[in-house]
PDB file of C-alpha atoms in Angstrom:
ATOM      1  CA  MET A 183      82.284 117.181 132.939  1.00 46.00           C
ATOM      2  CA  LYS A 184      79.746 115.309 135.003  1.00 46.00           C
ATOM      3  CA  HIS A 185      80.809 113.174 137.939  1.00 46.00           C
ATOM      4  CA  THR A 186      78.283 110.674 139.234  1.00 46.00           C
ATOM      5  CA  ALA A 187      78.823 108.511 142.307  1.00 45.00           C
ATOM      6  CA  TYR A 188      77.641 104.896 142.293  1.00 44.00           C
ATOM      7  CA  SER A 189      77.963 102.143 144.836  1.00 43.00           C
ATOM      8  CA  THR A 190      80.384  99.372 144.054  1.00 44.00           C
ATOM      9  CA  SER A 191      79.148  96.158 142.514  1.00 44.00           C
ATOM     10  CA  ASN A 192      80.249  93.983 139.632  1.00 43.00           C
ATOM     11  CA  SER A 193      78.170  95.785 137.036  1.00 42.00           C
ATOM     12  CA  CYS A 194      75.707  98.623 136.988  1.00 43.00           C
ATOM     13  CA  ASN A 195      73.063  99.670 134.445  1.00 41.00           C
ATOM     14  CA  PHE A 196      71.938 103.265 134.358  1.00 42.00           C
ATOM     15  CA  LEU A 197      70.057 105.536 131.985  1.00 42.00           C
ATOM     16  CA  GLN A 198      71.932 108.581 130.642  1.00 43.00           C
ATOM     17  CA  ASP A 199      70.272 110.789 128.011  1.00 43.00           C
ATOM     18  CA  SER A 200      67.941 107.994 126.855  1.00 41.00           C
ATOM     19  CA  ILE A 201      70.880 105.675 126.218  1.00 45.00           C
ATOM     20  CA  THR A 202      71.388 102.590 128.345  1.00 42.00           C
ATOM     21  CA  ILE A 203      75.041 102.069 129.133  1.00 45.00           C
ATOM     22  CA  LYS A 204      76.409  99.031 130.928  1.00 43.00           C
ATOM     23  CA  ILE A 205      79.539  99.820 132.899  1.00 46.00           C
ATOM     24  CA  SER A 206      81.753  97.331 134.653  1.00 45.00           C
ATOM     25  CA  LEU A 207      82.950  98.674 137.993  1.00 45.00           C
ATOM     26  CA  GLU A 208      86.588  97.921 138.532  1.00 49.00           C
ATOM     27  CA  LEU A 209      88.221 100.962 140.100  1.00 51.00           C
ATOM     28  CA  GLN A 210      87.522 102.132 143.614  1.00 51.00           C
ATOM     29  CA  ASN A 211      88.998 104.909 145.648  1.00 52.00           C
ATOM     30  CA  ALA A 212      89.730 104.680 149.389  1.00 56.00           C
ATOM     31  CA  SER A 213      86.146 105.504 150.434  1.00 62.00           C
ATOM     32  CA  GLY A 214      84.663 102.714 148.314  1.00 64.00           C
ATOM     33  CA  ILE A 215      82.913 105.063 145.860  1.00 67.00           C
ATOM     34  CA  THR A 216      83.706 104.868 142.173  1.00 66.00           C
ATOM     35  CA  TYR A 217      83.426 107.981 140.027  1.00 67.00           C
ATOM     36  CA  PHE A 218      82.615 107.849 136.332  1.00 70.00           C
ATOM     37  CA  THR A 219      83.052 110.593 133.805  1.00 75.00           C
ATOM     38  CA  ILE A 220      80.703 110.101 130.899  1.00 76.00           C
ATOM     39  CA  PRO A 221      82.014 111.941 127.842  1.00 79.00           C
ATOM     40  CA  GLN A 222      79.426 113.922 125.953  1.00 81.00           C
ATOM     41  CA  PRO A 223      80.022 114.758 122.291  1.00 82.00           C
ATOM     42  CA  VAL A 224      80.664 118.425 121.634  1.00 86.00           C
ATOM     43  CA  ILE A 225      78.866 118.351 118.288  1.00 88.00           C
ATOM     44  CA  SER A 226      76.630 115.786 116.644  1.00 88.00           C
ATOM     45  CA  ASP A 227      77.805 113.509 113.851  1.00 84.00           C
ATOM     46  CA  GLU A 228      75.557 115.280 111.354  1.00 86.00           C
ATOM     47  CA  LEU A 229      77.065 118.680 112.203  1.00 90.00           C
ATOM     48  CA  TYR A 230      80.578 117.219 112.009  1.00 88.00           C
ATOM     49  CA  PHE A 231      79.959 115.806 108.524  1.00 85.00           C
ATOM     50  CA  LEU A 232      78.368 119.085 107.411  1.00 88.00           C
ATOM     51  CA  ILE A 233      81.413 121.058 108.581  1.00 90.00           C
ATOM     52  CA  MET A 234      83.769 118.542 106.955  1.00 86.00           C
ATOM     53  CA  PHE A 235      81.770 118.624 103.711  1.00 86.00           C
ATOM     54  CA  ILE A 236      81.970 122.417 103.546  1.00 89.00           C
ATOM     55  CA  SER A 237      85.660 122.625 104.440  1.00 89.00           C
ATOM     56  CA  GLN A 238      86.948 119.475 102.726  1.00 85.00           C
ATOM     57  CA  GLY A 239      84.352 118.875 100.045  1.00 84.00           C
ATOM     58  CA  ILE A 240      83.980 122.414  98.744  1.00 88.00           C
ATOM     59  CA  ILE A 241      86.774 124.757  99.895  1.00 92.00           C
ATOM     60  CA  CYS A 242      89.622 122.234  99.793  1.00 90.00           C
ATOM     61  CA  GLN A 243      88.437 120.846  96.450  1.00 92.00           C
ATOM     62  CA  ALA A 244      88.439 124.321  94.882  1.00 93.00           C
ATOM     63  CA  ILE A 245      91.968 125.052  96.115  1.00 95.00           C
ATOM     64  CA  THR A 246      93.124 121.601  95.003  1.00 95.00           C
ATOM     65  CA  VAL A 247      91.753 122.114  91.485  1.00 95.00           C
ATOM     66  CA  LEU A 248      93.679 125.398  91.233  1.00 96.00           C
ATOM     67  CA  GLY A 249      96.845 123.650  92.436  1.00 96.00           C
ATOM     68  CA  ILE A 250      96.409 120.839  89.918  1.00 97.00           C
ATOM     69  CA  PHE A 251      96.021 123.301  87.037  1.00 97.00           C
ATOM     70  CA  GLY A 252      99.060 125.251  88.258  1.00 97.00           C
ATOM     71  CA  ASN A 253     101.195 122.120  88.438  1.00 97.00           C
ATOM     72  CA  ILE A 254     100.093 120.983  84.977  1.00 97.00           C
ATOM     73  CA  ILE A 255     101.130 124.383  83.600  1.00 98.00           C
ATOM     74  CA  ASN A 256     104.479 124.083  85.434  1.00 96.00           C
ATOM     75  CA  CYS A 257     105.052 120.621  83.929  1.00 96.00           C
ATOM     76  CA  ILE A 258     104.402 121.958  80.434  1.00 96.00           C
ATOM     77  CA  VAL A 259     106.765 124.905  80.994  1.00 96.00           C
ATOM     78  CA  PHE A 260     109.595 122.735  82.360  1.00 94.00           C
ATOM     79  CA  VAL A 261     109.288 120.223  79.512  1.00 94.00           C
ATOM     80  CA  LYS A 262     109.311 123.049  76.916  1.00 95.00           C
ATOM     81  CA  GLN A 263     112.386 124.603  78.563  1.00 93.00           C
ATOM     82  CA  GLY A 264     114.172 121.302  78.177  1.00 91.00           C
ATOM     83  CA  PHE A 265     116.555 119.571  80.504  1.00 85.00           C
ATOM     84  CA  SER A 266     119.744 121.389  79.586  1.00 84.00           C
ATOM     85  CA  ASP A 267     119.781 122.999  83.025  1.00 86.00           C
ATOM     86  CA  ASN A 268     119.974 120.559  85.938  1.00 85.00           C
ATOM     87  CA  ILE A 269     117.550 122.496  88.101  1.00 88.00           C
ATOM     88  CA  ASN A 270     114.760 121.947  85.550  1.00 90.00           C
ATOM     89  CA  VAL A 271     114.984 118.200  86.194  1.00 90.00           C
ATOM     90  CA  SER A 272     114.601 118.749  89.941  1.00 91.00           C
ATOM     91  CA  LEU A 273     111.804 121.265  89.558  1.00 93.00           C
ATOM     92  CA  LEU A 274     109.924 118.961  87.168  1.00 94.00           C
ATOM     93  CA  GLY A 275     110.241 116.128  89.704  1.00 93.00           C
ATOM     94  CA  LEU A 276     109.001 118.470  92.428  1.00 95.00           C
ATOM     95  CA  THR A 277     106.049 119.519  90.278  1.00 96.00           C
ATOM     96  CA  ILE A 278     105.074 115.934  89.439  1.00 96.00           C
ATOM     97  CA  SER A 279     105.310 114.869  93.085  1.00 96.00           C
ATOM     98  CA  ASP A 280     103.198 117.823  94.181  1.00 96.00           C
ATOM     99  CA  LEU A 281     100.675 117.100  91.418  1.00 96.00           C
ATOM    100  CA  CYS A 282     100.311 113.492  92.602  1.00 96.00           C
ATOM    101  CA  SER A 283      99.920 114.732  96.176  1.00 96.00           C
ATOM    102  CA  LEU A 284      97.134 117.101  95.110  1.00 95.00           C
ATOM    103  CA  ILE A 285      95.342 114.326  93.219  1.00 95.00           C
ATOM    104  CA  CYS A 286      95.438 112.211  96.386  1.00 93.00           C
ATOM    105  CA  ILE A 287      94.043 115.139  98.400  1.00 92.00           C
ATOM    106  CA  MET A 288      91.241 115.530  95.878  1.00 91.00           C
ATOM    107  CA  TRP A 289      90.412 111.823  96.166  1.00 89.00           C
ATOM    108  CA  THR A 290      90.504 112.031  99.979  1.00 86.00           C
ATOM    109  CA  CYS A 291      88.244 115.093 100.060  1.00 85.00           C
ATOM    110  CA  LEU A 292      85.759 113.286  97.836  1.00 84.00           C
ATOM    111  CA  PHE A 293      85.025 110.905 100.722  1.00 80.00           C
ATOM    112  CA  PHE A 294      83.454 113.756 102.712  1.00 77.00           C
ATOM    113  CA  SER A 295      80.784 114.203 100.062  1.00 79.00           C
ATOM    114  CA  PRO A 296      77.392 112.993 101.350  1.00 77.00           C
ATOM    115  CA  VAL A 297      76.821 110.996  98.168  1.00 77.00           C
ATOM    116  CA  VAL A 298      80.016 108.980  98.637  1.00 78.00           C
ATOM    117  CA  ARG A 299      79.842 108.837 102.443  1.00 74.00           C
ATOM    118  CA  ASP A 300      76.346 107.317 102.492  1.00 75.00           C
ATOM    119  CA  THR A 301      77.184 104.497 100.074  1.00 78.00           C
ATOM    120  CA  ASP A 302      78.617 101.184 101.177  1.00 76.00           C
ATOM    121  CA  LEU A 303      81.152 101.117  98.348  1.00 74.00           C
ATOM    122  CA  PHE A 304      83.916 102.954 100.173  1.00 73.00           C
ATOM    123  CA  SER A 305      84.910 102.048 103.689  1.00 77.00           C
ATOM    124  CA  PRO A 306      87.302 104.094 105.851  1.00 76.00           C
ATOM    125  CA  ASP A 307      89.990 101.514 105.043  1.00 81.00           C
ATOM    126  CA  VAL A 308      89.663 102.260 101.327  1.00 82.00           C
ATOM    127  CA  HIS A 309      89.784 105.971 102.125  1.00 80.00           C
ATOM    128  CA  ILE A 310      93.004 105.608 104.108  1.00 85.00           C
ATOM    129  CA  LEU A 311      94.756 103.160 101.778  1.00 87.00           C
ATOM    130  CA  SER A 312      93.881 104.846  98.495  1.00 86.00           C
ATOM    131  CA  GLY A 313      94.011 108.508  99.480  1.00 87.00           C
ATOM    132  CA  THR A 314      95.665 109.291 102.778  1.00 89.00           C
ATOM    133  CA  TRP A 315      98.738 107.048 102.623  1.00 93.00           C
ATOM    134  CA  PRO A 316      99.664 107.940  99.016  1.00 94.00           C
ATOM    135  CA  HIS A 317      99.270 111.624  99.935  1.00 94.00           C
ATOM    136  CA  ILE A 318     101.665 111.173 102.858  1.00 95.00           C
ATOM    137  CA  ILE A 319     104.138 109.345 100.612  1.00 96.00           C
ATOM    138  CA  PHE A 320     104.039 112.048  97.919  1.00 96.00           C
ATOM    139  CA  THR A 321     104.429 114.867 100.436  1.00 95.00           C
ATOM    140  CA  ARG A 322     107.498 113.149 101.864  1.00 96.00           C
ATOM    141  CA  ILE A 323     108.892 112.723  98.353  1.00 95.00           C
ATOM    142  CA  THR A 324     108.249 116.431  97.782  1.00 94.00           C
ATOM    143  CA  GLY A 325     110.135 117.198 100.991  1.00 95.00           C
ATOM    144  CA  TRP A 326     113.120 115.095  99.911  1.00 94.00           C
ATOM    145  CA  ILE A 327     113.229 116.769  96.498  1.00 94.00           C
ATOM    146  CA  THR A 328     113.088 120.167  98.194  1.00 94.00           C
ATOM    147  CA  ALA A 329     115.973 119.119 100.455  1.00 94.00           C
ATOM    148  CA  PHE A 330     117.937 117.949  97.395  1.00 92.00           C
ATOM    149  CA  ILE A 331     117.387 121.292  95.644  1.00 92.00           C
ATOM    150  CA  SER A 332     118.411 123.130  98.823  1.00 93.00           C
ATOM    151  CA  LEU A 333     121.556 121.005  99.101  1.00 92.00           C
ATOM    152  CA  GLU A 334     122.447 121.822  95.518  1.00 91.00           C
ATOM    153  CA  ARG A 335     121.958 125.542  96.152  1.00 90.00           C
ATOM    154  CA  CYS A 336     124.120 125.392  99.298  1.00 93.00           C
ATOM    155  CA  VAL A 337     126.900 123.541  97.482  1.00 91.00           C
ATOM    156  CA  CYS A 338     126.612 126.100  94.682  1.00 90.00           C
ATOM    157  CA  VAL A 339     127.452 128.835  97.195  1.00 92.00           C
ATOM    158  CA  ILE A 340     130.178 126.882  99.006  1.00 92.00           C
ATOM    159  CA  LYS A 341     131.950 125.366  95.964  1.00 91.00           C
ATOM    160  CA  PRO A 342     130.799 127.275  92.877  1.00 88.00           C
ATOM    161  CA  LEU A 343     133.496 125.886  90.570  1.00 88.00           C
ATOM    162  CA  LYS A 344     132.782 122.217  91.348  1.00 87.00           C
ATOM    163  CA  ILE A 345     128.981 122.318  91.171  1.00 84.00           C
ATOM    164  CA  LYS A 346     128.781 121.111  87.547  1.00 84.00           C
ATOM    165  CA  THR A 347     130.920 118.045  88.271  1.00 86.00           C
ATOM    166  CA  MET A 348     129.199 117.188  91.554  1.00 86.00           C
ATOM    167  CA  PHE A 349     125.592 117.553  90.374  1.00 86.00           C
ATOM    168  CA  THR A 350     125.436 116.183  86.839  1.00 85.00           C
ATOM    169  CA  ARG A 351     122.255 115.725  84.833  1.00 83.00           C
ATOM    170  CA  LYS A 352     122.495 111.946  85.230  1.00 86.00           C
ATOM    171  CA  ARG A 353     122.721 112.312  89.021  1.00 85.00           C
ATOM    172  CA  HIS A 354     119.707 114.615  88.978  1.00 81.00           C
ATOM    173  CA  PHE A 355     117.662 112.064  87.008  1.00 82.00           C
ATOM    174  CA  ASN A 356     118.763 109.279  89.360  1.00 85.00           C
ATOM    175  CA  ALA A 357     117.913 111.368  92.423  1.00 84.00           C
ATOM    176  CA  MET A 358     114.460 112.159  91.057  1.00 81.00           C
ATOM    177  CA  ILE A 359     113.731 108.517  90.274  1.00 78.00           C
TER     178      ILE A 359
END
């Protein structure tokens, strides 16, 4: 980090890397000299967006597509197995929640594409409200469903004879909704 000493006055203009910055001097130490630390970016914006496009736009999208196909296959399998077993209801809810989370990730990663990023159609607010927040909500739902399944498994070990009366199919459906 660079430290530059300037005399104290109300405001000071100086030239740093061809950029004029106006700084208001408010803080002084005991000797009457104010020190400023001017942060320098580690990487440029173009390099940042290139790295994000490669990691989010290509790699993450490929993994997300595989996850979406896997969850669609899981949904089909759980529906074909039927809901006679209570755990199938919970696992189907977990699969649907994870599928929605992956769709939100795919939408969020789309914003790092140069084609979408350079247009004025999508602002960062749209990105956060339509992709990031729903993803957070669905991941928390997935966590709660996982906790519910874990609770059922623990009760199954502790009270194996009462598990069918405690965790009925109707309670599973209500918990998933």
